[in-house]
Amino acid sequence: MQPDLELVHIRKGESFAAWKHGYPFRTVRWHYHPEYEIHLVVDTSGKFYIGDFIGDFGPGQLIMTGPNLPQNWISDIEHDET
């Protein structure tokens, strides 16, 4: 399965973009982008898939991903629990 290219829009004159989202969310899929990404996990836990690494995430974790690394984040929360 090939990852989707995610387009990250950064406004002119700004160095980065920030947003908060829950689960499920439209960008929660196997994807990549040329930007670095920092994830602060607040309320959920689950597994992340970054490149060829599989790990667990949970509340309080801060995780940085590099550019062009395919990634996906799967929460333990069922879709009907949100």
mmCIF file with all atom_site columns, N, CA and C in Angstrom, residues 5-71:
data_model
loop_
_atom_site.group_PDB
_atom_site.id
_atom_site.type_symbol
_atom_site.label_atom_id
_atom_site.label_alt_id
_atom_site.label_comp_id
_atom_site.label_asym_id
_atom_site.label_entity_id
_atom_site.label_seq_id
_atom_site.pdbx_PDB_ins_code
_atom_site.Cartn_x
_atom_site.Cartn_y
_atom_site.Cartn_z
_atom_site.occupancy
_atom_site.B_iso_or_equiv
_atom_site.pdbx_formal_charge
_atom_site.auth_seq_id
_atom_site.auth_comp_id
_atom_site.auth_asym_id
_atom_site.auth_atom_id
_atom_site.pdbx_PDB_model_num
ATOM 1   N N  . LEU A 1 5  ? 0.275   11.461 -0.256 1.00 0.00 ? 5  LEU A N  1
ATOM 2   C CA . LEU A 1 5  ? 0.973   12.715 0.017  1.00 0.00 ? 5  LEU A CA 1
ATOM 3   C C  . LEU A 1 5  ? -0.011  13.663 0.689  1.00 0.00 ? 5  LEU A C  1
ATOM 4   N N  . GLU A 1 6  ? 0.324   14.116 1.887  1.00 0.00 ? 6  GLU A N  1
ATOM 5   C CA . GLU A 1 6  ? -0.507  15.089 2.597  1.00 0.00 ? 6  GLU A CA 1
ATOM 6   C C  . GLU A 1 6  ? 0.057   16.479 2.348  1.00 0.00 ? 6  GLU A C  1
ATOM 7   N N  . LEU A 1 7  ? -0.777  17.388 1.896  1.00 0.00 ? 7  LEU A N  1
ATOM 8   C CA . LEU A 1 7  ? -0.348  18.765 1.673  1.00 0.00 ? 7  LEU A CA 1
ATOM 9   C C  . LEU A 1 7  ? -0.566  19.565 2.948  1.00 0.00 ? 7  LEU A C  1
ATOM 10  N N  . VAL A 1 8  ? 0.525   20.070 3.509  1.00 0.00 ? 8  VAL A N  1
ATOM 11  C CA . VAL A 1 8  ? 0.466   20.871 4.730  1.00 0.00 ? 8  VAL A CA 1
ATOM 12  C C  . VAL A 1 8  ? 0.558   22.334 4.314  1.00 0.00 ? 8  VAL A C  1
ATOM 13  N N  . HIS A 1 9  ? -0.478  23.094 4.602  1.00 0.00 ? 9  HIS A N  1
ATOM 14  C CA . HIS A 1 9  ? -0.523  24.497 4.197  1.00 0.00 ? 9  HIS A CA 1
ATOM 15  C C  . HIS A 1 9  ? 0.017   25.377 5.322  1.00 0.00 ? 9  HIS A C  1
ATOM 16  N N  . ILE A 1 10 ? 1.087   26.107 5.000  1.00 0.00 ? 10 ILE A N  1
ATOM 17  C CA . ILE A 1 10 ? 1.684   27.054 5.945  1.00 0.00 ? 10 ILE A CA 1
ATOM 18  C C  . ILE A 1 10 ? 1.521   28.443 5.344  1.00 0.00 ? 10 ILE A C  1
ATOM 19  N N  . ARG A 1 11 ? 0.956   29.351 6.100  1.00 0.00 ? 11 ARG A N  1
ATOM 20  C CA . ARG A 1 11 ? 0.700   30.698 5.602  1.00 0.00 ? 11 ARG A CA 1
ATOM 21  C C  . ARG A 1 11 ? 1.996   31.437 5.291  1.00 0.00 ? 11 ARG A C  1
ATOM 22  N N  . LYS A 1 12 ? 1.914   32.303 4.307  1.00 0.00 ? 12 LYS A N  1
ATOM 23  C CA . LYS A 1 12 ? 3.052   33.130 3.922  1.00 0.00 ? 12 LYS A CA 1
ATOM 24  C C  . LYS A 1 12 ? 3.524   33.940 5.129  1.00 0.00 ? 12 LYS A C  1
ATOM 25  N N  . GLY A 1 13 ? 4.825   33.948 5.360  1.00 0.00 ? 13 GLY A N  1
ATOM 26  C CA . GLY A 1 13 ? 5.402   34.691 6.469  1.00 0.00 ? 13 GLY A CA 1
ATOM 27  C C  . GLY A 1 13 ? 5.436   33.929 7.784  1.00 0.00 ? 13 GLY A C  1
ATOM 28  N N  . GLU A 1 14 ? 4.897   32.704 7.797  1.00 0.00 ? 14 GLU A N  1
ATOM 29  C CA . GLU A 1 14 ? 4.915   31.888 9.012  1.00 0.00 ? 14 GLU A CA 1
ATOM 30  C C  . GLU A 1 14 ? 5.878   30.720 8.838  1.00 0.00 ? 14 GLU A C  1
ATOM 31  N N  . SER A 1 15 ? 6.437   30.259 9.941  1.00 0.00 ? 15 SER A N  1
ATOM 32  C CA . SER A 1 15 ? 7.420   29.176 9.911  1.00 0.00 ? 15 SER A CA 1
ATOM 33  C C  . SER A 1 15 ? 6.803   27.804 10.102 1.00 0.00 ? 15 SER A C  1
ATOM 34  N N  . PHE A 1 16 ? 5.623   27.744 10.713 1.00 0.00 ? 16 PHE A N  1
ATOM 35  C CA . PHE A 1 16 ? 5.008   26.450 10.985 1.00 0.00 ? 16 PHE A CA 1
ATOM 36  C C  . PHE A 1 16 ? 3.495   26.605 11.093 1.00 0.00 ? 16 PHE A C  1
ATOM 37  N N  . ALA A 1 17 ? 2.836   25.478 11.088 1.00 0.00 ? 17 ALA A N  1
ATOM 38  C CA . ALA A 1 17 ? 1.385   25.438 11.287 1.00 0.00 ? 17 ALA A CA 1
ATOM 39  C C  . ALA A 1 17 ? 1.108   24.551 12.489 1.00 0.00 ? 17 ALA A C  1
ATOM 40  N N  . ALA A 1 18 ? 0.038   24.849 13.209 1.00 0.00 ? 18 ALA A N  1
ATOM 41  C CA . ALA A 1 18 ? -0.341  24.035 14.367 1.00 0.00 ? 18 ALA A CA 1
ATOM 42  C C  . ALA A 1 18 ? -1.846  23.834 14.342 1.00 0.00 ? 18 ALA A C  1
ATOM 43  N N  . TRP A 1 19 ? -2.260  22.645 14.709 1.00 0.00 ? 19 TRP A N  1
ATOM 44  C CA . TRP A 1 19 ? -3.682  22.384 14.855 1.00 0.00 ? 19 TRP A CA 1
ATOM 45  C C  . TRP A 1 19 ? -3.904  21.245 15.814 1.00 0.00 ? 19 TRP A C  1
ATOM 46  N N  . LYS A 1 20 ? -5.125  21.172 16.304 1.00 0.00 ? 20 LYS A N  1
ATOM 47  C CA . LYS A 1 20 ? -5.519  20.146 17.261 1.00 0.00 ? 20 LYS A CA 1
ATOM 48  C C  . LYS A 1 20 ? -6.671  19.375 16.641 1.00 0.00 ? 20 LYS A C  1
ATOM 49  N N  . HIS A 1 21 ? -6.636  18.065 16.792 1.00 0.00 ? 21 HIS A N  1
ATOM 50  C CA . HIS A 1 21 ? -7.753  17.276 16.276 1.00 0.00 ? 21 HIS A CA 1
ATOM 51  C C  . HIS A 1 21 ? -7.951  16.032 17.116 1.00 0.00 ? 21 HIS A C  1
ATOM 52  N N  . GLY A 1 22 ? -9.109  15.474 17.008 1.00 0.00 ? 22 GLY A N  1
ATOM 53  C CA . GLY A 1 22 ? -9.450  14.239 17.704 1.00 0.00 ? 22 GLY A CA 1
ATOM 54  C C  . GLY A 1 22 ? -9.341  13.044 16.771 1.00 0.00 ? 22 GLY A C  1
ATOM 55  N N  . TYR A 1 23 ? -9.968  11.972 17.154 1.00 0.00 ? 23 TYR A N  1
ATOM 56  C CA . TYR A 1 23 ? -9.949  10.748 16.361 1.00 0.00 ? 23 TYR A CA 1
ATOM 57  C C  . TYR A 1 23 ? -11.375 10.266 16.223 1.00 0.00 ? 23 TYR A C  1
ATOM 58  N N  . PRO A 1 24 ? -11.869 9.870  15.090 1.00 0.00 ? 24 PRO A N  1
ATOM 59  C CA . PRO A 1 24 ? -11.166 9.850  13.800 1.00 0.00 ? 24 PRO A CA 1
ATOM 60  C C  . PRO A 1 24 ? -11.051 11.258 13.210 1.00 0.00 ? 24 PRO A C  1
ATOM 61  N N  . PHE A 1 25 ? -10.088 11.427 12.322 1.00 0.00 ? 25 PHE A N  1
ATOM 62  C CA . PHE A 1 25 ? -9.854  12.697 11.643 1.00 0.00 ? 25 PHE A CA 1
ATOM 63  C C  . PHE A 1 25 ? -9.422  12.384 10.221 1.00 0.00 ? 25 PHE A C  1
ATOM 64  N N  . ARG A 1 26 ? -9.685  13.290 9.286  1.00 0.00 ? 26 ARG A N  1
ATOM 65  C CA . ARG A 1 26 ? -9.447  13.005 7.868  1.00 0.00 ? 26 ARG A CA 1
ATOM 66  C C  . ARG A 1 26 ? -7.991  12.694 7.535  1.00 0.00 ? 26 ARG A C  1
ATOM 67  N N  . THR A 1 27 ? -7.032  13.195 8.311  1.00 0.00 ? 27 THR A N  1
ATOM 68  C CA . THR A 1 27 ? -5.625  12.924 8.003  1.00 0.00 ? 27 THR A CA 1
ATOM 69  C C  . THR A 1 27 ? -5.099  11.670 8.687  1.00 0.00 ? 27 THR A C  1
ATOM 70  N N  . VAL A 1 28 ? -5.953  10.965 9.425  1.00 0.00 ? 28 VAL A N  1
ATOM 71  C CA . VAL A 1 28 ? -5.506  9.743  10.096 1.00 0.00 ? 28 VAL A CA 1
ATOM 72  C C  . VAL A 1 28 ? -5.570  8.614  9.078  1.00 0.00 ? 28 VAL A C  1
ATOM 73  N N  . ARG A 1 29 ? -4.452  8.444  8.374  1.00 0.00 ? 29 ARG A N  1
ATOM 74  C CA . ARG A 1 29 ? -4.314  7.421  7.340  1.00 0.00 ? 29 ARG A CA 1
ATOM 75  C C  . ARG A 1 29 ? -2.826  7.268  7.045  1.00 0.00 ? 29 ARG A C  1
ATOM 76  N N  . TRP A 1 30 ? -2.458  6.291  6.255  1.00 0.00 ? 30 TRP A N  1
ATOM 77  C CA . TRP A 1 30 ? -1.073  6.073  5.841  1.00 0.00 ? 30 TRP A CA 1
ATOM 78  C C  . TRP A 1 30 ? -0.709  7.222  4.906  1.00 0.00 ? 30 TRP A C  1
ATOM 79  N N  . HIS A 1 31 ? 0.211   8.104  5.349  1.00 0.00 ? 31 HIS A N  1
ATOM 80  C CA . HIS A 1 31 ? 0.527   9.308  4.588  1.00 0.00 ? 31 HIS A CA 1
ATOM 81  C C  . HIS A 1 31 ? 1.971   9.745  4.851  1.00 0.00 ? 31 HIS A C  1
ATOM 82  N N  . TYR A 1 32 ? 2.407   10.730 4.095  1.00 0.00 ? 32 TYR A N  1
ATOM 83  C CA . TYR A 1 32 ? 3.722   11.352 4.293  1.00 0.00 ? 32 TYR A CA 1
ATOM 84  C C  . TYR A 1 32 ? 3.623   12.805 3.838  1.00 0.00 ? 32 TYR A C  1
ATOM 85  N N  . HIS A 1 33 ? 4.615   13.602 4.212  1.00 0.00 ? 33 HIS A N  1
ATOM 86  C CA . HIS A 1 33 ? 4.710   14.995 3.783  1.00 0.00 ? 33 HIS A CA 1
ATOM 87  C C  . HIS A 1 33 ? 6.148   15.438 3.981  1.00 0.00 ? 33 HIS A C  1
ATOM 88  N N  . PRO A 1 34 ? 6.592   16.497 3.276  1.00 0.00 ? 34 PRO A N  1
ATOM 89  C CA . PRO A 1 34 ? 7.993   16.923 3.375  1.00 0.00 ? 34 PRO A CA 1
ATOM 90  C C  . PRO A 1 34 ? 8.336   17.683 4.655  1.00 0.00 ? 34 PRO A C  1
ATOM 91  N N  . GLU A 1 35 ? 7.349   17.987 5.485  1.00 0.00 ? 35 GLU A N  1
ATOM 92  C CA . GLU A 1 35 ? 7.592   18.750 6.710  1.00 0.00 ? 35 GLU A CA 1
ATOM 93  C C  . GLU A 1 35 ? 7.883   17.830 7.900  1.00 0.00 ? 35 GLU A C  1
ATOM 94  N N  . TYR A 1 36 ? 8.633   18.362 8.873  1.00 0.00 ? 36 TYR A N  1
ATOM 95  C CA . TYR A 1 36 ? 8.738   17.707 10.178 1.00 0.00 ? 36 TYR A CA 1
ATOM 96  C C  . TYR A 1 36 ? 7.379   17.821 10.856 1.00 0.00 ? 36 TYR A C  1
ATOM 97  N N  . GLU A 1 37 ? 7.104   16.924 11.802 1.00 0.00 ? 37 GLU A N  1
ATOM 98  C CA . GLU A 1 37 ? 5.835   16.985 12.515 1.00 0.00 ? 37 GLU A CA 1
ATOM 99  C C  . GLU A 1 37 ? 6.064   16.625 13.982 1.00 0.00 ? 37 GLU A C  1
ATOM 100 N N  . ILE A 1 38 ? 5.445   17.376 14.872 1.00 0.00 ? 38 ILE A N  1
ATOM 101 C CA . ILE A 1 38 ? 5.522   17.101 16.304 1.00 0.00 ? 38 ILE A CA 1
ATOM 102 C C  . ILE A 1 38 ? 4.116   16.767 16.792 1.00 0.00 ? 38 ILE A C  1
ATOM 103 N N  . HIS A 1 39 ? 3.987   15.624 17.442 1.00 0.00 ? 39 HIS A N  1
ATOM 104 C CA . HIS A 1 39 ? 2.703   15.174 17.983 1.00 0.00 ? 39 HIS A CA 1
ATOM 105 C C  . HIS A 1 39 ? 2.760   15.224 19.504 1.00 0.00 ? 39 HIS A C  1
ATOM 106 N N  . LEU A 1 40 ? 1.813   15.902 20.114 1.00 0.00 ? 40 LEU A N  1
ATOM 107 C CA . LEU A 1 40 ? 1.630   15.857 21.559 1.00 0.00 ? 40 LEU A CA 1
ATOM 108 C C  . LEU A 1 40 ? 0.354   15.068 21.805 1.00 0.00 ? 40 LEU A C  1
ATOM 109 N N  . VAL A 1 41 ? 0.489   13.913 22.415 1.00 0.00 ? 41 VAL A N  1
ATOM 110 C CA . VAL A 1 41 ? -0.662  13.054 22.689 1.00 0.00 ? 41 VAL A CA 1
ATOM 111 C C  . VAL A 1 41 ? -1.270  13.504 24.011 1.00 0.00 ? 41 VAL A C  1
ATOM 112 N N  . VAL A 1 42 ? -2.552  13.828 23.989 1.00 0.00 ? 42 VAL A N  1
ATOM 113 C CA . VAL A 1 42 ? -3.212  14.381 25.166 1.00 0.00 ? 42 VAL A CA 1
ATOM 114 C C  . VAL A 1 42 ? -4.080  13.349 25.878 1.00 0.00 ? 42 VAL A C  1
ATOM 115 N N  . ASP A 1 43 ? -5.018  12.735 25.162 1.00 0.00 ? 43 ASP A N  1
ATOM 116 C CA . ASP A 1 43 ? -6.045  11.942 25.839 1.00 0.00 ? 43 ASP A CA 1
ATOM 117 C C  . ASP A 1 43 ? -6.175  10.494 25.400 1.00 0.00 ? 43 ASP A C  1
ATOM 118 N N  . THR A 1 44 ? -5.444  10.034 24.451 1.00 0.00 ? 44 THR A N  1
ATOM 119 C CA . THR A 1 44 ? -5.702  8.705  23.904 1.00 0.00 ? 44 THR A CA 1
ATOM 120 C C  . THR A 1 44 ? -4.436  7.863  23.887 1.00 0.00 ? 44 THR A C  1
ATOM 121 N N  . SER A 1 45 ? -4.587  6.623  23.543 1.00 0.00 ? 45 SER A N  1
ATOM 122 C CA . SER A 1 45 ? -3.441  5.731  23.390 1.00 0.00 ? 45 SER A CA 1
ATOM 123 C C  . SER A 1 45 ? -3.689  4.859  22.172 1.00 0.00 ? 45 SER A C  1
ATOM 124 N N  . GLY A 1 46 ? -2.632  4.223  21.707 1.00 0.00 ? 46 GLY A N  1
ATOM 125 C CA . GLY A 1 46 ? -2.749  3.364  20.538 1.00 0.00 ? 46 GLY A CA 1
ATOM 126 C C  . GLY A 1 46 ? -1.381  3.025  19.988 1.00 0.00 ? 46 GLY A C  1
ATOM 127 N N  . LYS A 1 47 ? -1.324  2.769  18.691 1.00 0.00 ? 47 LYS A N  1
ATOM 128 C CA . LYS A 1 47 ? -0.074  2.431  18.015 1.00 0.00 ? 47 LYS A CA 1
ATOM 129 C C  . LYS A 1 47 ? 0.209   3.452  16.927 1.00 0.00 ? 47 LYS A C  1
ATOM 130 N N  . PHE A 1 48 ? 1.507   3.754  16.750 1.00 0.00 ? 48 PHE A N  1
ATOM 131 C CA . PHE A 1 48 ? 1.904   4.567  15.609 1.00 0.00 ? 48 PHE A CA 1
ATOM 132 C C  . PHE A 1 48 ? 2.822   3.746  14.722 1.00 0.00 ? 48 PHE A C  1
ATOM 133 N N  . TYR A 1 49 ? 2.754   4.048  13.450 1.00 0.00 ? 49 TYR A N  1
ATOM 134 C CA . TYR A 1 49 ? 3.551   3.389  12.421 1.00 0.00 ? 49 TYR A CA 1
ATOM 135 C C  . TYR A 1 49 ? 4.290   4.506  11.701 1.00 0.00 ? 49 TYR A C  1
ATOM 136 N N  . ILE A 1 50 ? 5.605   4.566  11.895 1.00 0.00 ? 50 ILE A N  1
ATOM 137 C CA . ILE A 1 50 ? 6.412   5.615  11.289 1.00 0.00 ? 50 ILE A CA 1
ATOM 138 C C  . ILE A 1 50 ? 7.563   4.940  10.554 1.00 0.00 ? 50 ILE A C  1
ATOM 139 N N  . GLY A 1 51 ? 7.590   5.081  9.228  1.00 0.00 ? 51 GLY A N  1
ATOM 140 C CA . GLY A 1 51 ? 8.579   4.364  8.430  1.00 0.00 ? 51 GLY A CA 1
ATOM 141 C C  . GLY A 1 51 ? 8.407   2.877  8.648  1.00 0.00 ? 51 GLY A C  1
ATOM 142 N N  . ASP A 1 52 ? 9.480   2.205  9.087  1.00 0.00 ? 52 ASP A N  1
ATOM 143 C CA . ASP A 1 52 ? 9.391   0.761  9.358  1.00 0.00 ? 52 ASP A CA 1
ATOM 144 C C  . ASP A 1 52 ? 9.311   0.473  10.861 1.00 0.00 ? 52 ASP A C  1
ATOM 145 N N  . PHE A 1 53 ? 8.989   1.503  11.669 1.00 0.00 ? 53 PHE A N  1
ATOM 146 C CA . PHE A 1 53 ? 8.913   1.343  13.120 1.00 0.00 ? 53 PHE A CA 1
ATOM 147 C C  . PHE A 1 53 ? 7.458   1.332  13.583 1.00 0.00 ? 53 PHE A C  1
ATOM 148 N N  . ILE A 1 54 ? 7.148   0.439  14.504 1.00 0.00 ? 54 ILE A N  1
ATOM 149 C CA . ILE A 1 54 ? 5.827   0.384  15.129 1.00 0.00 ? 54 ILE A CA 1
ATOM 150 C C  . ILE A 1 54 ? 6.016   0.613  16.620 1.00 0.00 ? 54 ILE A C  1
ATOM 151 N N  . GLY A 1 55 ? 5.287   1.554  17.184 1.00 0.00 ? 55 GLY A N  1
ATOM 152 C CA . GLY A 1 55 ? 5.411   1.849  18.608 1.00 0.00 ? 55 GLY A CA 1
ATOM 153 C C  . GLY A 1 55 ? 4.069   2.147  19.233 1.00 0.00 ? 55 GLY A C  1
ATOM 154 N N  . ASP A 1 56 ? 4.072   2.273  20.538 1.00 0.00 ? 56 ASP A N  1
ATOM 155 C CA . ASP A 1 56 ? 2.865   2.603  21.290 1.00 0.00 ? 56 ASP A CA 1
ATOM 156 C C  . ASP A 1 56 ? 2.900   4.073  21.680 1.00 0.00 ? 56 ASP A C  1
ATOM 157 N N  . PHE A 1 57 ? 1.741   4.717  21.675 1.00 0.00 ? 57 PHE A N  1
ATOM 158 C CA . PHE A 1 57 ? 1.657   6.089  22.167 1.00 0.00 ? 57 PHE A CA 1
ATOM 159 C C  . PHE A 1 57 ? 0.582   6.188  23.237 1.00 0.00 ? 57 PHE A C  1
ATOM 160 N N  . GLY A 1 58 ? 0.748   7.184  24.099 1.00 0.00 ? 58 GLY A N  1
ATOM 161 C CA . GLY A 1 58 ? -0.207  7.403  25.177 1.00 0.00 ? 58 GLY A CA 1
ATOM 162 C C  . GLY A 1 58 ? -0.139  8.832  25.670 1.00 0.00 ? 58 GLY A C  1
ATOM 163 N N  . PRO A 1 59 ? -1.041  9.222  26.570 1.00 0.00 ? 59 PRO A N  1
ATOM 164 C CA . PRO A 1 59 ? -1.101  10.586 27.078 1.00 0.00 ? 59 PRO A CA 1
ATOM 165 C C  . PRO A 1 59 ? 0.252   11.059 27.626 1.00 0.00 ? 59 PRO A C  1
ATOM 166 N N  . GLY A 1 60 ? 0.599   12.294 27.267 1.00 0.00 ? 60 GLY A N  1
ATOM 167 C CA . GLY A 1 60 ? 1.833   12.893 27.749 1.00 0.00 ? 60 GLY A CA 1
ATOM 168 C C  . GLY A 1 60 ? 3.030   12.686 26.841 1.00 0.00 ? 60 GLY A C  1
ATOM 169 N N  . GLN A 1 61 ? 2.911   11.862 25.819 1.00 0.00 ? 61 GLN A N  1
ATOM 170 C CA . GLN A 1 61 ? 4.045   11.632 24.920 1.00 0.00 ? 61 GLN A CA 1
ATOM 171 C C  . GLN A 1 61 ? 4.172   12.760 23.912 1.00 0.00 ? 61 GLN A C  1
ATOM 172 N N  . LEU A 1 62 ? 5.410   13.095 23.587 1.00 0.00 ? 62 LEU A N  1
ATOM 173 C CA . LEU A 1 62 ? 5.738   14.060 22.549 1.00 0.00 ? 62 LEU A CA 1
ATOM 174 C C  . LEU A 1 62 ? 6.595   13.317 21.533 1.00 0.00 ? 62 LEU A C  1
ATOM 175 N N  . ILE A 1 63 ? 6.143   13.253 20.296 1.00 0.00 ? 63 ILE A N  1
ATOM 176 C CA . ILE A 1 63 ? 6.817   12.456 19.270 1.00 0.00 ? 63 ILE A CA 1
ATOM 177 C C  . ILE A 1 63 ? 7.060   13.331 18.053 1.00 0.00 ? 63 ILE A C  1
ATOM 178 N N  . MET A 1 64 ? 8.299   13.341 17.550 1.00 0.00 ? 64 MET A N  1
ATOM 179 C CA . MET A 1 64 ? 8.650   14.109 16.361 1.00 0.00 ? 64 MET A CA 1
ATOM 180 C C  . MET A 1 64 ? 8.922   13.151 15.217 1.00 0.00 ? 64 MET A C  1
ATOM 181 N N  . THR A 1 65 ? 8.333   13.450 14.061 1.00 0.00 ? 65 THR A N  1
ATOM 182 C CA . THR A 1 65 ? 8.589   12.638 12.870 1.00 0.00 ? 65 THR A CA 1
ATOM 183 C C  . THR A 1 65 ? 9.354   13.479 11.859 1.00 0.00 ? 65 THR A C  1
ATOM 184 N N  . GLY A 1 66 ? 10.195  12.828 11.093 1.00 0.00 ? 66 GLY A N  1
ATOM 185 C CA . GLY A 1 66 ? 10.996  13.499 10.085 1.00 0.00 ? 66 GLY A CA 1
ATOM 186 C C  . GLY A 1 66 ? 10.259  13.665 8.769  1.00 0.00 ? 66 GLY A C  1
ATOM 187 N N  . PRO A 1 67 ? 10.857  14.428 7.850  1.00 0.00 ? 67 PRO A N  1
ATOM 188 C CA . PRO A 1 67 ? 10.217  14.663 6.565  1.00 0.00 ? 67 PRO A CA 1
ATOM 189 C C  . PRO A 1 67 ? 10.156  13.396 5.711  1.00 0.00 ? 67 PRO A C  1
ATOM 190 N N  . ASN A 1 68 ? 9.067   13.288 4.962  1.00 0.00 ? 68 ASN A N  1
ATOM 191 C CA . ASN A 1 68 ? 8.855   12.210 3.989  1.00 0.00 ? 68 ASN A CA 1
ATOM 192 C C  . ASN A 1 68 ? 8.822   10.814 4.588  1.00 0.00 ? 68 ASN A C  1
ATOM 193 N N  . LEU A 1 69 ? 8.573   10.705 5.884  1.00 0.00 ? 69 LEU A N  1
ATOM 194 C CA . LEU A 1 69 ? 8.422   9.388  6.511  1.00 0.00 ? 69 LEU A CA 1
ATOM 195 C C  . LEU A 1 69 ? 6.952   8.983  6.486  1.00 0.00 ? 69 LEU A C  1
ATOM 196 N N  . PRO A 1 70 ? 6.620   7.877  5.826  1.00 0.00 ? 70 PRO A N  1
ATOM 197 C CA . PRO A 1 70 ? 5.237   7.408  5.874  1.00 0.00 ? 70 PRO A CA 1
ATOM 198 C C  . PRO A 1 70 ? 4.848   7.139  7.324  1.00 0.00 ? 70 PRO A C  1
ATOM 199 N N  . GLN A 1 71 ? 3.611   7.506  7.667  1.00 0.00 ? 71 GLN A N  1
ATOM 200 C CA . GLN A 1 71 ? 3.173   7.348  9.055  1.00 0.00 ? 71 GLN A CA 1
ATOM 201 C C  . GLN A 1 71 ? 1.666   7.172  9.137  1.00 0.00 ? 71 GLN A C  1
#
